[in-house]
Short mmCIF file of C-alpha atoms and ligand atoms in Angstrom, two decimals:
data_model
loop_
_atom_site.label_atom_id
_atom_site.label_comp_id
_atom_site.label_asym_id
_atom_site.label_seq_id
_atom_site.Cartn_x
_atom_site.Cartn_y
_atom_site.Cartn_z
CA UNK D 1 61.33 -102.01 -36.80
CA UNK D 2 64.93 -100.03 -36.98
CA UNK D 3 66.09 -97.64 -34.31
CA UNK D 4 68.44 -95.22 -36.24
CA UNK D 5 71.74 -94.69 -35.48
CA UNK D 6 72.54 -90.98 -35.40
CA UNK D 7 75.77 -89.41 -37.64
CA UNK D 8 78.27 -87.12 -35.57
CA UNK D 9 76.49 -84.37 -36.99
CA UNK D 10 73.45 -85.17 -35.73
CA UNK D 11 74.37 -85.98 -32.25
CA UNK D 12 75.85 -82.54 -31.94
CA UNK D 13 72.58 -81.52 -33.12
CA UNK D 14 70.84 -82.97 -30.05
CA UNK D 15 73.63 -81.86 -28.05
CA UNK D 16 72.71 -78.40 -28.40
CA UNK D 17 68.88 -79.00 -28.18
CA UNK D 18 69.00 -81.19 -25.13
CA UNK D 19 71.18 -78.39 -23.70
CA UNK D 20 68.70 -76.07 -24.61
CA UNK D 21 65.95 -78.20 -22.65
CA UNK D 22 68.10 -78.43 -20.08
CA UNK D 23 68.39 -74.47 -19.70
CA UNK D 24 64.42 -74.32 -19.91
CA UNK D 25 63.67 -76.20 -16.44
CA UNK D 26 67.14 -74.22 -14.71
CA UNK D 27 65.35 -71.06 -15.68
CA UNK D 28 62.38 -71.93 -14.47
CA UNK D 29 62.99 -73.60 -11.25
CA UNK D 30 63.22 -69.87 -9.21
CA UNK D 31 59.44 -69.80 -10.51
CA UNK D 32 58.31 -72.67 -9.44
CA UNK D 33 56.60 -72.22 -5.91
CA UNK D 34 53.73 -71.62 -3.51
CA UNK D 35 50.43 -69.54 -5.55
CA UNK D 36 52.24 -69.33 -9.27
CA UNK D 37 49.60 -70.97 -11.84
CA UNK D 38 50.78 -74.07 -13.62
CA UNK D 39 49.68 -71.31 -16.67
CA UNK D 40 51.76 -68.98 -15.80
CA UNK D 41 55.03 -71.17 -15.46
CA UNK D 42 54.04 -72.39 -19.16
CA UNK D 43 53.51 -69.10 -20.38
CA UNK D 44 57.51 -67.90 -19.06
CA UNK D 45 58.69 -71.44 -20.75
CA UNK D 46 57.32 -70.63 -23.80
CA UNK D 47 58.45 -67.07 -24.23
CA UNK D 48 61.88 -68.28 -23.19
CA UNK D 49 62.15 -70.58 -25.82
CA UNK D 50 60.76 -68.68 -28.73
CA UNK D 51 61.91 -65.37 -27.75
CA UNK D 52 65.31 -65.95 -26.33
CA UNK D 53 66.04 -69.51 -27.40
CA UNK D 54 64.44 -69.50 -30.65
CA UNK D 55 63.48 -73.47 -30.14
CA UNK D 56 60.09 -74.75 -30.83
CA UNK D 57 58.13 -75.99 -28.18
CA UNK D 58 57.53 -79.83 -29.67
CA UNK D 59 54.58 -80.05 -27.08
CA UNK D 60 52.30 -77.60 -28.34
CA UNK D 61 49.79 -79.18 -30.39
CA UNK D 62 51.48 -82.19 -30.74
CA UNK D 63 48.43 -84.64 -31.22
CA UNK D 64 46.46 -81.54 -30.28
CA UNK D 65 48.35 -81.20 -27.16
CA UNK D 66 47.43 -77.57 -26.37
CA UNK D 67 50.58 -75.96 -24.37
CA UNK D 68 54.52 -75.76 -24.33
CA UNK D 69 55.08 -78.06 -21.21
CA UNK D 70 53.40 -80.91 -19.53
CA UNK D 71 53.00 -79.56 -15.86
CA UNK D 72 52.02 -82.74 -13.41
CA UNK D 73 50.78 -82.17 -9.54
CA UNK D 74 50.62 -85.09 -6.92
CA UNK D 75 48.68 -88.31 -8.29
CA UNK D 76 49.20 -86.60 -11.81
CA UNK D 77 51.31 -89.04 -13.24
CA UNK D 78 52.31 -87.21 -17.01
CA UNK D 79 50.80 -84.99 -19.41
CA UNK D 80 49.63 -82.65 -16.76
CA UNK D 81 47.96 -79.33 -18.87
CA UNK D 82 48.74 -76.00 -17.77
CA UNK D 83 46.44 -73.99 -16.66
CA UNK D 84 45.59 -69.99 -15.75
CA UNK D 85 43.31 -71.15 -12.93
CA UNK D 86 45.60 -73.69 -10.88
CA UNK D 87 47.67 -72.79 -8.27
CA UNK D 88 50.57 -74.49 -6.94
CA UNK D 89 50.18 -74.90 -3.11
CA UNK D 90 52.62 -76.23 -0.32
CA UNK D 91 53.47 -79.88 0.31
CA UNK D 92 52.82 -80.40 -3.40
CA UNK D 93 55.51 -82.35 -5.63
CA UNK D 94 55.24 -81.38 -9.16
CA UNK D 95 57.25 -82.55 -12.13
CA UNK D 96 57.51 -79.85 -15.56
CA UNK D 97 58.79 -81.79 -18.73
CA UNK D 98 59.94 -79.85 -21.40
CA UNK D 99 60.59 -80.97 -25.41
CA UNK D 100 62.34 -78.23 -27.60
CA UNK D 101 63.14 -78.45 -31.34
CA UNK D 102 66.49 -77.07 -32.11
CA UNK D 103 67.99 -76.91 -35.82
CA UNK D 104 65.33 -79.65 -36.68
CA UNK D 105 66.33 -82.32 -33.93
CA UNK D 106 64.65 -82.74 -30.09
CA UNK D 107 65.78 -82.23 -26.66
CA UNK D 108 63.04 -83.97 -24.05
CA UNK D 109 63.40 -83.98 -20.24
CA UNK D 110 61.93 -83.42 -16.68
CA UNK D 111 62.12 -82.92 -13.71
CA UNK D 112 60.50 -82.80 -10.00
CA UNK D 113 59.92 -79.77 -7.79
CA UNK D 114 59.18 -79.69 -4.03
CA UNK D 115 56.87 -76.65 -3.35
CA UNK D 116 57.09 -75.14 0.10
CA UNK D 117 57.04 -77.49 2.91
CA UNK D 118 56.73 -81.19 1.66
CA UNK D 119 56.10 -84.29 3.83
CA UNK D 120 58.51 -86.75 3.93
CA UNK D 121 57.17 -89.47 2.11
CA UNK D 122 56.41 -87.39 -0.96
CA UNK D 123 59.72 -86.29 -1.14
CA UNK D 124 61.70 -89.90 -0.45
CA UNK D 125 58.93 -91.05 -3.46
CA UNK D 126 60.48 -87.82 -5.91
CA UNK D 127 64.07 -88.77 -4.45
CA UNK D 128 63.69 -92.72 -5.20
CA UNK D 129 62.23 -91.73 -8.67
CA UNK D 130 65.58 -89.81 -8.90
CA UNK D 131 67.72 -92.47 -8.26
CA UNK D 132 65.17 -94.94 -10.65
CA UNK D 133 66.21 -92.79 -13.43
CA UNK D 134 70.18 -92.63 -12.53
CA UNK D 135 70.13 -96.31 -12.42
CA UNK D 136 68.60 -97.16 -15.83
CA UNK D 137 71.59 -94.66 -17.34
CA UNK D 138 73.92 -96.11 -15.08
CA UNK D 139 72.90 -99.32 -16.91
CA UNK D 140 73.42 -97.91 -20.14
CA UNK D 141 76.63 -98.83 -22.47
CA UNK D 142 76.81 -100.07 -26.02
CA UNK D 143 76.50 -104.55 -25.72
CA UNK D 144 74.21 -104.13 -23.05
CA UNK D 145 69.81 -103.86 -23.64
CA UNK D 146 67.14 -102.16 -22.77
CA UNK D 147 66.32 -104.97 -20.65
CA UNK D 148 69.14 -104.02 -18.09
CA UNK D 149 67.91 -100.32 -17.69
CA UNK D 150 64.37 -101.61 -17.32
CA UNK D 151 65.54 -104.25 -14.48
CA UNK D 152 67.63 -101.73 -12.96
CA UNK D 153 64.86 -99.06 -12.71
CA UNK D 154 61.77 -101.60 -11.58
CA UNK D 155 64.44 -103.46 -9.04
CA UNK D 156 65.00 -100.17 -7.14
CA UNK D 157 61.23 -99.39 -7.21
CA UNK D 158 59.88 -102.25 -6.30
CA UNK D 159 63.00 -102.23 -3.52
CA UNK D 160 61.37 -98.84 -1.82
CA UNK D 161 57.77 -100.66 -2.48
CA UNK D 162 56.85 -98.26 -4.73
CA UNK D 163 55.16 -99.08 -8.77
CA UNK D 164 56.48 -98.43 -11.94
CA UNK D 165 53.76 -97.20 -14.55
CA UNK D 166 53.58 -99.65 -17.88
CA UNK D 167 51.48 -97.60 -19.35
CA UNK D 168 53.76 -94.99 -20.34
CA UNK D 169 57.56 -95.30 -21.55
CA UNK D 170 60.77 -93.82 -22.69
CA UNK D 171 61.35 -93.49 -26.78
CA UNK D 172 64.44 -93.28 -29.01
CA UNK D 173 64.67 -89.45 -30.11
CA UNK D 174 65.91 -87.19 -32.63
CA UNK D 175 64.16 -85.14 -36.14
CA UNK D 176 61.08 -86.80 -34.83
CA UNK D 177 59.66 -86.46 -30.67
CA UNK D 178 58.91 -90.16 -30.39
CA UNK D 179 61.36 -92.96 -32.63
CA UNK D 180 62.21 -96.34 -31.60
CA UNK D 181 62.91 -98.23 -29.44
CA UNK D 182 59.85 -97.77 -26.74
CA UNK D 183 61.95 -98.02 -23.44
CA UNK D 184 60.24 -99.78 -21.17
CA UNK D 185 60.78 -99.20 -16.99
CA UNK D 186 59.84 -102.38 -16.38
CA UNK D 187 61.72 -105.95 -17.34
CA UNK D 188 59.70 -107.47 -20.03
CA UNK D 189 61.45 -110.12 -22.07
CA UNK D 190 61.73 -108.87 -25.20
CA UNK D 191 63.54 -106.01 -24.57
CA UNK D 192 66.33 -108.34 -24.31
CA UNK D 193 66.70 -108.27 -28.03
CA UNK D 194 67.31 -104.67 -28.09
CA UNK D 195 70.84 -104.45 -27.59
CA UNK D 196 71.94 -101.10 -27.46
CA UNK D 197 74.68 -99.64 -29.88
CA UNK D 198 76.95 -96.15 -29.53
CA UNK D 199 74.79 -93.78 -31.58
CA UNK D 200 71.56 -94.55 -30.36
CA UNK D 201 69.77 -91.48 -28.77
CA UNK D 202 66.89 -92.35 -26.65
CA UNK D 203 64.95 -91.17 -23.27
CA UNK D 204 64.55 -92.91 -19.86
CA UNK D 205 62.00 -91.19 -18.13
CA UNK D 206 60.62 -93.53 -15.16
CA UNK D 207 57.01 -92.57 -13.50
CA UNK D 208 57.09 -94.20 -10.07
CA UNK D 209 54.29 -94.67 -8.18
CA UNK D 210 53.59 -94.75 -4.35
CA UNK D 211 50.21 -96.49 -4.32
CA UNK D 212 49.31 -99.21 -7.05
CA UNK D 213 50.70 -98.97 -10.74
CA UNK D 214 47.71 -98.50 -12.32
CA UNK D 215 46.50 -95.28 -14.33
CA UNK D 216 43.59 -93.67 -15.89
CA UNK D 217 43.14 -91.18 -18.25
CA UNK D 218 40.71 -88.27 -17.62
CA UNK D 219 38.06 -86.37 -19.32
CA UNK D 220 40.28 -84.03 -21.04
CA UNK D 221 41.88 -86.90 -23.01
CA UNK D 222 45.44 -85.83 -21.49
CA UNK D 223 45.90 -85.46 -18.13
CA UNK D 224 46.89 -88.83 -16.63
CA UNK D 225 46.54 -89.51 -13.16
CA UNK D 226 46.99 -92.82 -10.73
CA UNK D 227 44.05 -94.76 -10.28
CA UNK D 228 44.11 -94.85 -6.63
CA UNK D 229 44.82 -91.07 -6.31
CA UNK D 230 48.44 -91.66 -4.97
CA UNK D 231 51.26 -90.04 -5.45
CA UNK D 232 53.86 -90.32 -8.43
CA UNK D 233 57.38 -89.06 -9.59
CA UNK D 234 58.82 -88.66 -12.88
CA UNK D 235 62.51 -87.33 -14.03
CA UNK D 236 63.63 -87.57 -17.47
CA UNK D 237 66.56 -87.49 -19.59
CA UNK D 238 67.73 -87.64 -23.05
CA UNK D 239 71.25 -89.52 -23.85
CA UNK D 240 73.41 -91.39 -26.78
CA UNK D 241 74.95 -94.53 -26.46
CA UNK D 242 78.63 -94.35 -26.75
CA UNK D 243 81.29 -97.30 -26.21
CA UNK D 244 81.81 -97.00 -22.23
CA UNK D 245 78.21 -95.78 -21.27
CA UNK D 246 76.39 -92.55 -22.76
CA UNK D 247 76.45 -89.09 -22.75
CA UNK D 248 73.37 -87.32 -21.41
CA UNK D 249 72.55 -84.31 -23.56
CA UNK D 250 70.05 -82.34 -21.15
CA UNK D 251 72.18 -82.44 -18.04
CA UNK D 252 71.57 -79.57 -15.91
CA UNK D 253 74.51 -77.58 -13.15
CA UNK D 254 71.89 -78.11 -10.38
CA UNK D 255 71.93 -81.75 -10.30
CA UNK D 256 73.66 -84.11 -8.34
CA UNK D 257 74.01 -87.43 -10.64
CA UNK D 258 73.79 -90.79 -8.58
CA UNK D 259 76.87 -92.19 -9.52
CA UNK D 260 77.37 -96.30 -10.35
N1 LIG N 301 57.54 -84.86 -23.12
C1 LIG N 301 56.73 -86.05 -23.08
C2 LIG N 301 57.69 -87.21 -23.17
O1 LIG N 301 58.55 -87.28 -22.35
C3 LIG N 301 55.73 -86.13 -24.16
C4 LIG N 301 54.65 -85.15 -24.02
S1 LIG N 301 53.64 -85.30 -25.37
C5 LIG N 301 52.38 -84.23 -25.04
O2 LIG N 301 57.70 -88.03 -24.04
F1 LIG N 301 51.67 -84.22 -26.09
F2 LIG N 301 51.73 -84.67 -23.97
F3 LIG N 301 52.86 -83.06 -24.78
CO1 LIG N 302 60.12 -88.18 -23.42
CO1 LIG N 303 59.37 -85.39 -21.79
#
């Protein structure tokens, strides 16, 4: 068990290649709305980042995953496939997470979408989720653990009586997709030995449910969805710990942070 601490150079590294994810969802966002295929948004992420990026999408077959983004509709929680055949349609909220491999190291986030016309209480879940994530970063500084950002992200949930999904968690980062730590959105106790320290690069990446917190997996062995069929939210960054707090490497100009 050692979560590596990254060198200077390699934090400029992942500096580049989370800015690199980053630039993957703004490009796509125009895209994303009512009748494009979830395939078809894939298919313009992947060309953009081997043809004009030159990144590596880290998704595609990664444990056989077969496609450059995880596209997730409605009660699909994460690790939503593309596909030629579906179509998003108003009212849906969909979230499109993103991994590219830049100069050997990984940038990783995601984000929702509102498609069309959506009802209220899909979008305050995709908002709260929002604010989930901005919390657990808010939390982050070197001295303090993993079990703050967890506390921080399942207190606001659980404050909006929504769910936070255990199934599925943030990672530490960098030559490899998924390092230590596992970063939990949920306050368990030992993640109060994991004290963070600057130079630690790691994801938060909250899925927030508005039913019950349970999930299955389906047939396909990826897609995972919530068990009663409700709704759920994810956003996702990558950061490094520094002294006063962190420095999130896949920022992107359209978003408004939720500041401390
Ligand atoms: N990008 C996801 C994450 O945030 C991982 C997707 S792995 C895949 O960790 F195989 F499903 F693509
Ligand atoms: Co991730
Ligand atoms: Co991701």
């Amino acid at each position: 068990m050692s979560i590596k601490i990254k060198t200077a150079e390699e934090i400029q590294k992942m500096r580049v290649a989370g800015k690199l994810a980053a630039d993957v969802l703004e490009m796509i966002a125009p895209h994303v709305e009512v009748g494009v295929t979830t395939g078809k948004l894939n298919q313009i992420m992947h060309d953009y980042m081997t043809e004009e990026q030159g990144t590596i999408p880290a998704t595609l077959n990664y444990h056989g995953f077969p496609a450059s983004s995880c596209i997730s509709i409605n009660q699909v929680v994460c690790h939503g496939i593309p596909d030629d055949k579906k179509q998003l349609k108003n009212g849906d909220i969909v979230n499109i997470d993103v991994t590219v491999i830049k100069d050997g190291y990984h940038g990783d986030t995601s984000r929702m979408f509102e498609i069309g016309s959506v009802k209220p209480f899909a979008s305050r879940l995709s908002k709260v989720a929002h604010e989930c994530l901005w919390l657990g970063i808010n939390a982050v500084k070197e001295n303090a653990t993993l079990h703050d950002v967890a506390l921080a992200i399942q207190t606001h949930a659980e404050q909006n009586n929504y769910t936070v999904v255990k199934e599925y968690c943030g990672h530490g980062i960098g030559a490899d997709f998924h390092e230590e730590p596992q970063v939990l959105h949920y306050a368990s106790p030992e993640l109060k030995q994991i004290v963070l320290k600057a130079g630690m690069v790691f994801t938060i990446e909250p899925m927030i449910n508005m039913g019950k917190a349970g999930v299955k997996v389906l047939g396909d062995n990826w897609t995972v969805v919530t068990k009663d069929r409700k709704l759920s939210a994810q956003w996702e960054h990558t950061l490094v710990v520094t002294e006063t707090g962190c420095e999130i490497f896949t920022l992107r100009t359209d978003e408004q942070p939720v500041l401390p």
